[in-house]
Amino acid sequence: MKNVILIDLDGVLIITPPWKPDVLHDDGYSDFDAISLKNFNYLIQSIDTELWLTSSRRANKTLSEFNKIFSNRKIVKDLSGFIPSGTTGTDRLFEINAFLDHEPVRNFLIIDDDTSLHNLATIRKEYWIRTNPLMGFNDEKLNEAIDKIKRWS
């Protein structure tokens, strides 16, 4: 059994308002917000966890390409994989539930701004960090994540 962080990009690490084009990193991919990035690295550097990407952006790049993007932004751990994509019209809620139902997960944390996650079962919802899409993984959300991880068994 493993510990898992399910991480979204838009609204978590990328906080560009939808009416503006993304600021691009030197590698040509969207830059990550400096505060969100610092907080995310702080969170993951000292816990034994795998990172799984939930972002819809996972459809456009390979795992290797995303790990290069993460490396370029100095994220201290590689992604382990992508949650499986659903069929057309499937929402993030369905994809995350399917992942958690079928993977050998001991503990998990979901960091995502997707409002469909309000419909998570209570036991799962308590490990969801809902970010504000224009604020990302700020200090408040970091502290919330640390508090939730303290409850891991």
JSON list of N, CA, C and O in Angstrom, two decimals, residues 95-145:
[
{"chain": "A", "resi": 95, "resn": "GLU", "atom": "N", "xyz": [-13.02, 10.12, -12.34]},
{"chain": "A", "resi": 95, "resn": "GLU", "atom": "CA", "xyz": [-11.65, 9.64, -12.56]},
{"chain": "A", "resi": 95, "resn": "GLU", "atom": "C", "xyz": [-10.93, 9.40, -11.23]},
{"chain": "A", "resi": 95, "resn": "GLU", "atom": "O", "xyz": [-10.25, 8.38, -11.06]},
{"chain": "A", "resi": 96, "resn": "ILE", "atom": "N", "xyz": [-11.08, 10.32, -10.29]},
{"chain": "A", "resi": 96, "resn": "ILE", "atom": "CA", "xyz": [-10.41, 10.16, -8.99]},
{"chain": "A", "resi": 96, "resn": "ILE", "atom": "C", "xyz": [-11.01, 8.99, -8.23]},
{"chain": "A", "resi": 96, "resn": "ILE", "atom": "O", "xyz": [-10.29, 8.18, -7.63]},
{"chain": "A", "resi": 97, "resn": "ASN", "atom": "N", "xyz": [-12.33, 8.88, -8.23]},
{"chain": "A", "resi": 97, "resn": "ASN", "atom": "CA", "xyz": [-12.96, 7.73, -7.54]},
{"chain": "A", "resi": 97, "resn": "ASN", "atom": "C", "xyz": [-12.50, 6.41, -8.16]},
{"chain": "A", "resi": 97, "resn": "ASN", "atom": "O", "xyz": [-12.20, 5.46, -7.43]},
{"chain": "A", "resi": 98, "resn": "ALA", "atom": "N", "xyz": [-12.43, 6.34, -9.48]},
{"chain": "A", "resi": 98, "resn": "ALA", "atom": "CA", "xyz": [-11.98, 5.12, -10.13]},
{"chain": "A", "resi": 98, "resn": "ALA", "atom": "C", "xyz": [-10.54, 4.79, -9.74]},
{"chain": "A", "resi": 98, "resn": "ALA", "atom": "O", "xyz": [-10.20, 3.63, -9.45]},
{"chain": "A", "resi": 99, "resn": "PHE", "atom": "N", "xyz": [-9.68, 5.79, -9.70]},
{"chain": "A", "resi": 99, "resn": "PHE", "atom": "CA", "xyz": [-8.29, 5.58, -9.29]},
{"chain": "A", "resi": 99, "resn": "PHE", "atom": "C", "xyz": [-8.23, 5.05, -7.86]},
{"chain": "A", "resi": 99, "resn": "PHE", "atom": "O", "xyz": [-7.56, 4.05, -7.58]},
{"chain": "A", "resi": 100, "resn": "LEU", "atom": "N", "xyz": [-8.91, 5.72, -6.94]},
{"chain": "A", "resi": 100, "resn": "LEU", "atom": "CA", "xyz": [-8.86, 5.32, -5.54]},
{"chain": "A", "resi": 100, "resn": "LEU", "atom": "C", "xyz": [-9.50, 3.96, -5.30]},
{"chain": "A", "resi": 100, "resn": "LEU", "atom": "O", "xyz": [-9.09, 3.21, -4.40]},
{"chain": "A", "resi": 101, "resn": "ASP", "atom": "N", "xyz": [-10.48, 3.60, -6.11]},
{"chain": "A", "resi": 101, "resn": "ASP", "atom": "CA", "xyz": [-11.14, 2.30, -5.98]},
{"chain": "A", "resi": 101, "resn": "ASP", "atom": "C", "xyz": [-10.27, 1.15, -6.48]},
{"chain": "A", "resi": 101, "resn": "ASP", "atom": "O", "xyz": [-10.44, 0.01, -6.04]},
{"chain": "A", "resi": 102, "resn": "HIS", "atom": "N", "xyz": [-9.32, 1.43, -7.36]},
{"chain": "A", "resi": 102, "resn": "HIS", "atom": "CA", "xyz": [-8.57, 0.35, -8.01]},
{"chain": "A", "resi": 102, "resn": "HIS", "atom": "C", "xyz": [-7.08, 0.32, -7.71]},
{"chain": "A", "resi": 102, "resn": "HIS", "atom": "O", "xyz": [-6.42, -0.65, -8.07]},
{"chain": "A", "resi": 103, "resn": "GLU", "atom": "N", "xyz": [-6.54, 1.35, -7.10]},
{"chain": "A", "resi": 103, "resn": "GLU", "atom": "CA", "xyz": [-5.12, 1.37, -6.77]},
{"chain": "A", "resi": 103, "resn": "GLU", "atom": "C", "xyz": [-4.92, 0.98, -5.31]},
{"chain": "A", "resi": 103, "resn": "GLU", "atom": "O", "xyz": [-5.77, 1.28, -4.47]},
{"chain": "A", "resi": 104, "resn": "PRO", "atom": "N", "xyz": [-3.79, 0.36, -5.00]},
{"chain": "A", "resi": 104, "resn": "PRO", "atom": "CA", "xyz": [-3.52, -0.01, -3.60]},
{"chain": "A", "resi": 104, "resn": "PRO", "atom": "C", "xyz": [-3.02, 1.21, -2.81]},
{"chain": "A", "resi": 104, "resn": "PRO", "atom": "O", "xyz": [-1.84, 1.37, -2.53]},
{"chain": "A", "resi": 105, "resn": "VAL", "atom": "N", "xyz": [-3.96, 2.09, -2.46]},
{"chain": "A", "resi": 105, "resn": "VAL", "atom": "CA", "xyz": [-3.64, 3.35, -1.78]},
{"chain": "A", "resi": 105, "resn": "VAL", "atom": "C", "xyz": [-3.90, 3.19, -0.29]},
{"chain": "A", "resi": 105, "resn": "VAL", "atom": "O", "xyz": [-4.97, 2.77, 0.12]},
{"chain": "A", "resi": 106, "resn": "ARG", "atom": "N", "xyz": [-2.89, 3.54, 0.50]},
{"chain": "A", "resi": 106, "resn": "ARG", "atom": "CA", "xyz": [-3.05, 3.52, 1.95]},
{"chain": "A", "resi": 106, "resn": "ARG", "atom": "C", "xyz": [-3.60, 4.86, 2.42]},
{"chain": "A", "resi": 106, "resn": "ARG", "atom": "O", "xyz": [-4.57, 4.93, 3.16]},
{"chain": "A", "resi": 107, "resn": "ASN", "atom": "N", "xyz": [-2.92, 5.93, 2.05]},
{"chain": "A", "resi": 107, "resn": "ASN", "atom": "CA", "xyz": [-3.32, 7.29, 2.39]},
{"chain": "A", "resi": 107, "resn": "ASN", "atom": "C", "xyz": [-3.26, 8.14, 1.14]},
{"chain": "A", "resi": 107, "resn": "ASN", "atom": "O", "xyz": [-2.44, 7.88, 0.25]},
{"chain": "A", "resi": 108, "resn": "PHE", "atom": "N", "xyz": [-4.08, 9.18, 1.09]},
{"chain": "A", "resi": 108, "resn": "PHE", "atom": "CA", "xyz": [-4.07, 10.05, -0.07]},
{"chain": "A", "resi": 108, "resn": "PHE", "atom": "C", "xyz": [-4.42, 11.47, 0.31]},
{"chain": "A", "resi": 108, "resn": "PHE", "atom": "O", "xyz": [-5.01, 11.73, 1.37]},
{"chain": "A", "resi": 109, "resn": "LEU", "atom": "N", "xyz": [-4.04, 12.36, -0.57]},
{"chain": "A", "resi": 109, "resn": "LEU", "atom": "CA", "xyz": [-4.39, 13.77, -0.49]},
{"chain": "A", "resi": 109, "resn": "LEU", "atom": "C", "xyz": [-4.70, 14.20, -1.92]},
{"chain": "A", "resi": 109, "resn": "LEU", "atom": "O", "xyz": [-3.98, 13.82, -2.85]},
{"chain": "A", "resi": 110, "resn": "ILE", "atom": "N", "xyz": [-5.76, 14.94, -2.09]},
{"chain": "A", "resi": 110, "resn": "ILE", "atom": "CA", "xyz": [-6.16, 15.47, -3.40]},
{"chain": "A", "resi": 110, "resn": "ILE", "atom": "C", "xyz": [-5.97, 16.98, -3.35]},
{"chain": "A", "resi": 110, "resn": "ILE", "atom": "O", "xyz": [-6.56, 17.64, -2.48]},
{"chain": "A", "resi": 111, "resn": "ILE", "atom": "N", "xyz": [-5.16, 17.52, -4.26]},
{"chain": "A", "resi": 111, "resn": "ILE", "atom": "CA", "xyz": [-4.97, 18.97, -4.32]},
{"chain": "A", "resi": 111, "resn": "ILE", "atom": "C", "xyz": [-5.51, 19.41, -5.68]},
{"chain": "A", "resi": 111, "resn": "ILE", "atom": "O", "xyz": [-4.88, 19.15, -6.71]},
{"chain": "A", "resi": 112, "resn": "ASP", "atom": "N", "xyz": [-6.66, 20.06, -5.67]},
{"chain": "A", "resi": 112, "resn": "ASP", "atom": "CA", "xyz": [-7.38, 20.31, -6.92]},
{"chain": "A", "resi": 112, "resn": "ASP", "atom": "C", "xyz": [-8.41, 21.41, -6.69]},
{"chain": "A", "resi": 112, "resn": "ASP", "atom": "O", "xyz": [-8.97, 21.52, -5.60]},
{"chain": "A", "resi": 113, "resn": "ASP", "atom": "N", "xyz": [-8.69, 22.18, -7.73]},
{"chain": "A", "resi": 113, "resn": "ASP", "atom": "CA", "xyz": [-9.72, 23.22, -7.64]},
{"chain": "A", "resi": 113, "resn": "ASP", "atom": "C", "xyz": [-11.04, 22.80, -8.29]},
{"chain": "A", "resi": 113, "resn": "ASP", "atom": "O", "xyz": [-11.99, 23.57, -8.31]},
{"chain": "A", "resi": 114, "resn": "ASP", "atom": "N", "xyz": [-11.12, 21.59, -8.79]},
{"chain": "A", "resi": 114, "resn": "ASP", "atom": "CA", "xyz": [-12.29, 21.12, -9.54]},
{"chain": "A", "resi": 114, "resn": "ASP", "atom": "C", "xyz": [-13.50, 21.00, -8.61]},
{"chain": "A", "resi": 114, "resn": "ASP", "atom": "O", "xyz": [-13.49, 20.23, -7.65]},
{"chain": "A", "resi": 115, "resn": "THR", "atom": "N", "xyz": [-14.56, 21.76, -8.93]},
{"chain": "A", "resi": 115, "resn": "THR", "atom": "CA", "xyz": [-15.75, 21.79, -8.07]},
{"chain": "A", "resi": 115, "resn": "THR", "atom": "C", "xyz": [-16.54, 20.49, -8.08]},
{"chain": "A", "resi": 115, "resn": "THR", "atom": "O", "xyz": [-17.33, 20.26, -7.17]},
{"chain": "A", "resi": 116, "resn": "SER", "atom": "N", "xyz": [-16.34, 19.61, -9.06]},
{"chain": "A", "resi": 116, "resn": "SER", "atom": "CA", "xyz": [-17.05, 18.33, -9.05]},
{"chain": "A", "resi": 116, "resn": "SER", "atom": "C", "xyz": [-16.66, 17.50, -7.82]},
{"chain": "A", "resi": 116, "resn": "SER", "atom": "O", "xyz": [-17.41, 16.61, -7.41]},
{"chain": "A", "resi": 117, "resn": "LEU", "atom": "N", "xyz": [-15.53, 17.82, -7.21]},
{"chain": "A", "resi": 117, "resn": "LEU", "atom": "CA", "xyz": [-15.06, 17.06, -6.06]},
{"chain": "A", "resi": 117, "resn": "LEU", "atom": "C", "xyz": [-15.87, 17.33, -4.80]},
{"chain": "A", "resi": 117, "resn": "LEU", "atom": "O", "xyz": [-15.72, 16.63, -3.81]},
{"chain": "A", "resi": 118, "resn": "HIS", "atom": "N", "xyz": [-16.76, 18.33, -4.84]},
{"chain": "A", "resi": 118, "resn": "HIS", "atom": "CA", "xyz": [-17.69, 18.53, -3.72]},
{"chain": "A", "resi": 118, "resn": "HIS", "atom": "C", "xyz": [-18.53, 17.28, -3.51]},
{"chain": "A", "resi": 118, "resn": "HIS", "atom": "O", "xyz": [-19.05, 17.06, -2.42]},
{"chain": "A", "resi": 119, "resn": "ASN", "atom": "N", "xyz": [-18.67, 16.47, -4.55]},
{"chain": "A", "resi": 119, "resn": "ASN", "atom": "CA", "xyz": [-19.49, 15.26, -4.48]},
{"chain": "A", "resi": 119, "resn": "ASN", "atom": "C", "xyz": [-18.72, 14.01, -4.08]},
{"chain": "A", "resi": 119, "resn": "ASN", "atom": "O", "xyz": [-19.25, 12.90, -4.17]},
{"chain": "A", "resi": 120, "resn": "LEU", "atom": "N", "xyz": [-17.48, 14.17, -3.65]},
{"chain": "A", "resi": 120, "resn": "LEU", "atom": "CA", "xyz": [-16.73, 13.04, -3.12]},
{"chain": "A", "resi": 120, "resn": "LEU", "atom": "C", "xyz": [-17.44, 12.49, -1.88]},
{"chain": "A", "resi": 120, "resn": "LEU", "atom": "O", "xyz": [-18.08, 13.26, -1.14]},
{"chain": "A", "resi": 121, "resn": "ALA", "atom": "N", "xyz": [-17.30, 11.21, -1.64]},
{"chain": "A", "resi": 121, "resn": "ALA", "atom": "CA", "xyz": [-17.79, 10.64, -0.39]},
{"chain": "A", "resi": 121, "resn": "ALA", "atom": "C", "xyz": [-17.09, 11.34, 0.77]},
{"chain": "A", "resi": 121, "resn": "ALA", "atom": "O", "xyz": [-15.93, 11.75, 0.65]},
{"chain": "A", "resi": 122, "resn": "THR", "atom": "N", "xyz": [-17.77, 11.49, 1.89]},
{"chain": "A", "resi": 122, "resn": "THR", "atom": "CA", "xyz": [-17.24, 12.25, 3.03]},
{"chain": "A", "resi": 122, "resn": "THR", "atom": "C", "xyz": [-15.85, 11.79, 3.44]},
{"chain": "A", "resi": 122, "resn": "THR", "atom": "O", "xyz": [-14.97, 12.62, 3.68]},
{"chain": "A", "resi": 123, "resn": "ILE", "atom": "N", "xyz": [-15.61, 10.50, 3.49]},
{"chain": "A", "resi": 123, "resn": "ILE", "atom": "CA", "xyz": [-14.30, 9.98, 3.90]},
{"chain": "A", "resi": 123, "resn": "ILE", "atom": "C", "xyz": [-13.20, 10.39, 2.93]},
{"chain": "A", "resi": 123, "resn": "ILE", "atom": "O", "xyz": [-12.06, 10.58, 3.32]},
{"chain": "A", "resi": 124, "resn": "ARG", "atom": "N", "xyz": [-13.54, 10.56, 1.68]},
{"chain": "A", "resi": 124, "resn": "ARG", "atom": "CA", "xyz": [-12.57, 11.02, 0.68]},
{"chain": "A", "resi": 124, "resn": "ARG", "atom": "C", "xyz": [-12.48, 12.54, 0.66]},
{"chain": "A", "resi": 124, "resn": "ARG", "atom": "O", "xyz": [-11.40, 13.11, 0.50]},
{"chain": "A", "resi": 125, "resn": "LYS", "atom": "N", "xyz": [-13.59, 13.19, 0.83]},
{"chain": "A", "resi": 125, "resn": "LYS", "atom": "CA", "xyz": [-13.64, 14.65, 0.76]},
{"chain": "A", "resi": 125, "resn": "LYS", "atom": "C", "xyz": [-12.78, 15.29, 1.86]},
{"chain": "A", "resi": 125, "resn": "LYS", "atom": "O", "xyz": [-12.22, 16.35, 1.67]},
{"chain": "A", "resi": 126, "resn": "GLU", "atom": "N", "xyz": [-12.65, 14.61, 3.00]},
{"chain": "A", "resi": 126, "resn": "GLU", "atom": "CA", "xyz": [-11.86, 15.19, 4.08]},
{"chain": "A", "resi": 126, "resn": "GLU", "atom": "C", "xyz": [-10.37, 15.26, 3.74]},
{"chain": "A", "resi": 126, "resn": "GLU", "atom": "O", "xyz": [-9.61, 15.93, 4.43]},
{"chain": "A", "resi": 127, "resn": "TYR", "atom": "N", "xyz": [-9.95, 14.59, 2.67]},
{"chain": "A", "resi": 127, "resn": "TYR", "atom": "CA", "xyz": [-8.54, 14.64, 2.24]},
{"chain": "A", "resi": 127, "resn": "TYR", "atom": "C", "xyz": [-8.38, 15.42, 0.93]},
{"chain": "A", "resi": 127, "resn": "TYR", "atom": "O", "xyz": [-7.40, 15.27, 0.23]},
{"chain": "A", "resi": 128, "resn": "TRP", "atom": "N", "xyz": [-9.35, 16.26, 0.64]},
{"chain": "A", "resi": 128, "resn": "TRP", "atom": "CA", "xyz": [-9.31, 17.14, -0.53]},
{"chain": "A", "resi": 128, "resn": "TRP", "atom": "C", "xyz": [-8.92, 18.55, -0.09]},
{"chain": "A", "resi": 128, "resn": "TRP", "atom": "O", "xyz": [-9.55, 19.12, 0.79]},
{"chain": "A", "resi": 129, "resn": "ILE", "atom": "N", "xyz": [-7.90, 19.07, -0.71]},
{"chain": "A", "resi": 129, "resn": "ILE", "atom": "CA", "xyz": [-7.51, 20.46, -0.53]},
{"chain": "A", "resi": 129, "resn": "ILE", "atom": "C", "xyz": [-8.06, 21.21, -1.74]},
{"chain": "A", "resi": 129, "resn": "ILE", "atom": "O", "xyz": [-7.55, 21.05, -2.85]},
{"chain": "A", "resi": 130, "resn": "ARG", "atom": "N", "xyz": [-9.10, 21.98, -1.53]},
{"chain": "A", "resi": 130, "resn": "ARG", "atom": "CA", "xyz": [-9.70, 22.74, -2.63]},
{"chain": "A", "resi": 130, "resn": "ARG", "atom": "C", "xyz": [-9.01, 24.10, -2.73]},
{"chain": "A", "resi": 130, "resn": "ARG", "atom": "O", "xyz": [-9.13, 24.94, -1.85]},
{"chain": "A", "resi": 131, "resn": "THR", "atom": "N", "xyz": [-8.29, 24.29, -3.80]},
{"chain": "A", "resi": 131, "resn": "THR", "atom": "CA", "xyz": [-7.59, 25.55, -4.00]},
{"chain": "A", "resi": 131, "resn": "THR", "atom": "C", "xyz": [-8.49, 26.54, -4.72]},
{"chain": "A", "resi": 131, "resn": "THR", "atom": "O", "xyz": [-9.41, 26.17, -5.44]},
{"chain": "A", "resi": 132, "resn": "ASN", "atom": "N", "xyz": [-8.17, 27.80, -4.52]},
{"chain": "A", "resi": 132, "resn": "ASN", "atom": "CA", "xyz": [-8.80, 28.88, -5.28]},
{"chain": "A", "resi": 132, "resn": "ASN", "atom": "C", "xyz": [-8.00, 29.00, -6.57]},
{"chain": "A", "resi": 132, "resn": "ASN", "atom": "O", "xyz": [-6.78, 29.15, -6.52]},
{"chain": "A", "resi": 133, "resn": "PRO", "atom": "N", "xyz": [-8.65, 28.94, -7.75]},
{"chain": "A", "resi": 133, "resn": "PRO", "atom": "CA", "xyz": [-7.90, 28.92, -9.01]},
{"chain": "A", "resi": 133, "resn": "PRO", "atom": "C", "xyz": [-7.01, 30.15, -9.25]},
{"chain": "A", "resi": 133, "resn": "PRO", "atom": "O", "xyz": [-6.08, 30.06, -10.04]},
{"chain": "A", "resi": 134, "resn": "LEU", "atom": "N", "xyz": [-7.27, 31.24, -8.57]},
{"chain": "A", "resi": 134, "resn": "LEU", "atom": "CA", "xyz": [-6.43, 32.43, -8.76]},
{"chain": "A", "resi": 134, "resn": "LEU", "atom": "C", "xyz": [-5.40, 32.60, -7.64]},
{"chain": "A", "resi": 134, "resn": "LEU", "atom": "O", "xyz": [-4.58, 33.51, -7.69]},
{"chain": "A", "resi": 135, "resn": "MET", "atom": "N", "xyz": [-5.43, 31.70, -6.65]},
{"chain": "A", "resi": 135, "resn": "MET", "atom": "CA", "xyz": [-4.48, 31.77, -5.54]},
{"chain": "A", "resi": 135, "resn": "MET", "atom": "C", "xyz": [-3.59, 30.55, -5.46]},
{"chain": "A", "resi": 135, "resn": "MET", "atom": "O", "xyz": [-2.51, 30.60, -4.87]},
{"chain": "A", "resi": 136, "resn": "GLY", "atom": "N", "xyz": [-4.04, 29.43, -5.99]},
{"chain": "A", "resi": 136, "resn": "GLY", "atom": "CA", "xyz": [-3.23, 28.23, -6.03]},
{"chain": "A", "resi": 136, "resn": "GLY", "atom": "C", "xyz": [-2.95, 27.62, -4.67]},
{"chain": "A", "resi": 136, "resn": "GLY", "atom": "O", "xyz": [-3.70, 27.80, -3.71]},
{"chain": "A", "resi": 137, "resn": "PHE", "atom": "N", "xyz": [-1.83, 26.92, -4.60]},
{"chain": "A", "resi": 137, "resn": "PHE", "atom": "CA", "xyz": [-1.42, 26.21, -3.38]},
{"chain": "A", "resi": 137, "resn": "PHE", "atom": "C", "xyz": [-0.65, 27.19, -2.48]},
{"chain": "A", "resi": 137, "resn": "PHE", "atom": "O", "xyz": [0.56, 27.12, -2.32]},
{"chain": "A", "resi": 138, "resn": "ASN", "atom": "N", "xyz": [-1.41, 28.11, -1.90]},
{"chain": "A", "resi": 138, "resn": "ASN", "atom": "CA", "xyz": [-0.83, 29.17, -1.08]},
{"chain": "A", "resi": 138, "resn": "ASN", "atom": "C", "xyz": [-0.52, 28.66, 0.34]},
{"chain": "A", "resi": 138, "resn": "ASN", "atom": "O", "xyz": [-0.69, 27.48, 0.63]},
{"chain": "A", "resi": 139, "resn": "ASP", "atom": "N", "xyz": [-0.07, 29.55, 1.21]},
{"chain": "A", "resi": 139, "resn": "ASP", "atom": "CA", "xyz": [0.32, 29.16, 2.57]},
{"chain": "A", "resi": 139, "resn": "ASP", "atom": "C", "xyz": [-0.84, 28.53, 3.34]},
{"chain": "A", "resi": 139, "resn": "ASP", "atom": "O", "xyz": [-0.66, 27.56, 4.07]},
{"chain": "A", "resi": 140, "resn": "GLU", "atom": "N", "xyz": [-2.03, 29.08, 3.18]},
{"chain": "A", "resi": 140, "resn": "GLU", "atom": "CA", "xyz": [-3.20, 28.53, 3.87]},
{"chain": "A", "resi": 140, "resn": "GLU", "atom": "C", "xyz": [-3.46, 27.08, 3.44]},
{"chain": "A", "resi": 140, "resn": "GLU", "atom": "O", "xyz": [-3.72, 26.21, 4.27]},
{"chain": "A", "resi": 141, "resn": "LYS", "atom": "N", "xyz": [-3.35, 26.81, 2.14]},
{"chain": "A", "resi": 141, "resn": "LYS", "atom": "CA", "xyz": [-3.59, 25.46, 1.64]},
{"chain": "A", "resi": 141, "resn": "LYS", "atom": "C", "xyz": [-2.47, 24.51, 2.04]},
{"chain": "A", "resi": 141, "resn": "LYS", "atom": "O", "xyz": [-2.70, 23.33, 2.29]},
{"chain": "A", "resi": 142, "resn": "LEU", "atom": "N", "xyz": [-1.24, 25.00, 2.11]},
{"chain": "A", "resi": 142, "resn": "LEU", "atom": "CA", "xyz": [-0.13, 24.19, 2.61]},
{"chain": "A", "resi": 142, "resn": "LEU", "atom": "C", "xyz": [-0.41, 23.74, 4.04]},
{"chain": "A", "resi": 142, "resn": "LEU", "atom": "O", "xyz": [-0.26, 22.56, 4.37]},
{"chain": "A", "resi": 143, "resn": "ASN", "atom": "N", "xyz": [-0.81, 24.67, 4.89]},
{"chain": "A", "resi": 143, "resn": "ASN", "atom": "CA", "xyz": [-1.10, 24.33, 6.28]},
{"chain": "A", "resi": 143, "resn": "ASN", "atom": "C", "xyz": [-2.26, 23.34, 6.38]},
{"chain": "A", "resi": 143, "resn": "ASN", "atom": "O", "xyz": [-2.22, 22.42, 7.20]},
{"chain": "A", "resi": 144, "resn": "GLU", "atom": "N", "xyz": [-3.26, 23.52, 5.54]},
{"chain": "A", "resi": 144, "resn": "GLU", "atom": "CA", "xyz": [-4.38, 22.58, 5.51]},
{"chain": "A", "resi": 144, "resn": "GLU", "atom": "C", "xyz": [-3.89, 21.19, 5.11]},
{"chain": "A", "resi": 144, "resn": "GLU", "atom": "O", "xyz": [-4.29, 20.18, 5.71]},
{"chain": "A", "resi": 145, "resn": "ALA", "atom": "N", "xyz": [-3.02, 21.12, 4.10]},
{"chain": "A", "resi": 145, "resn": "ALA", "atom": "CA", "xyz": [-2.48, 19.83, 3.65]},
{"chain": "A", "resi": 145, "resn": "ALA", "atom": "C", "xyz": [-1.66, 19.16, 4.75]},
{"chain": "A", "resi": 145, "resn": "ALA", "atom": "O", "xyz": [-1.80, 17.96, 4.99]}
]
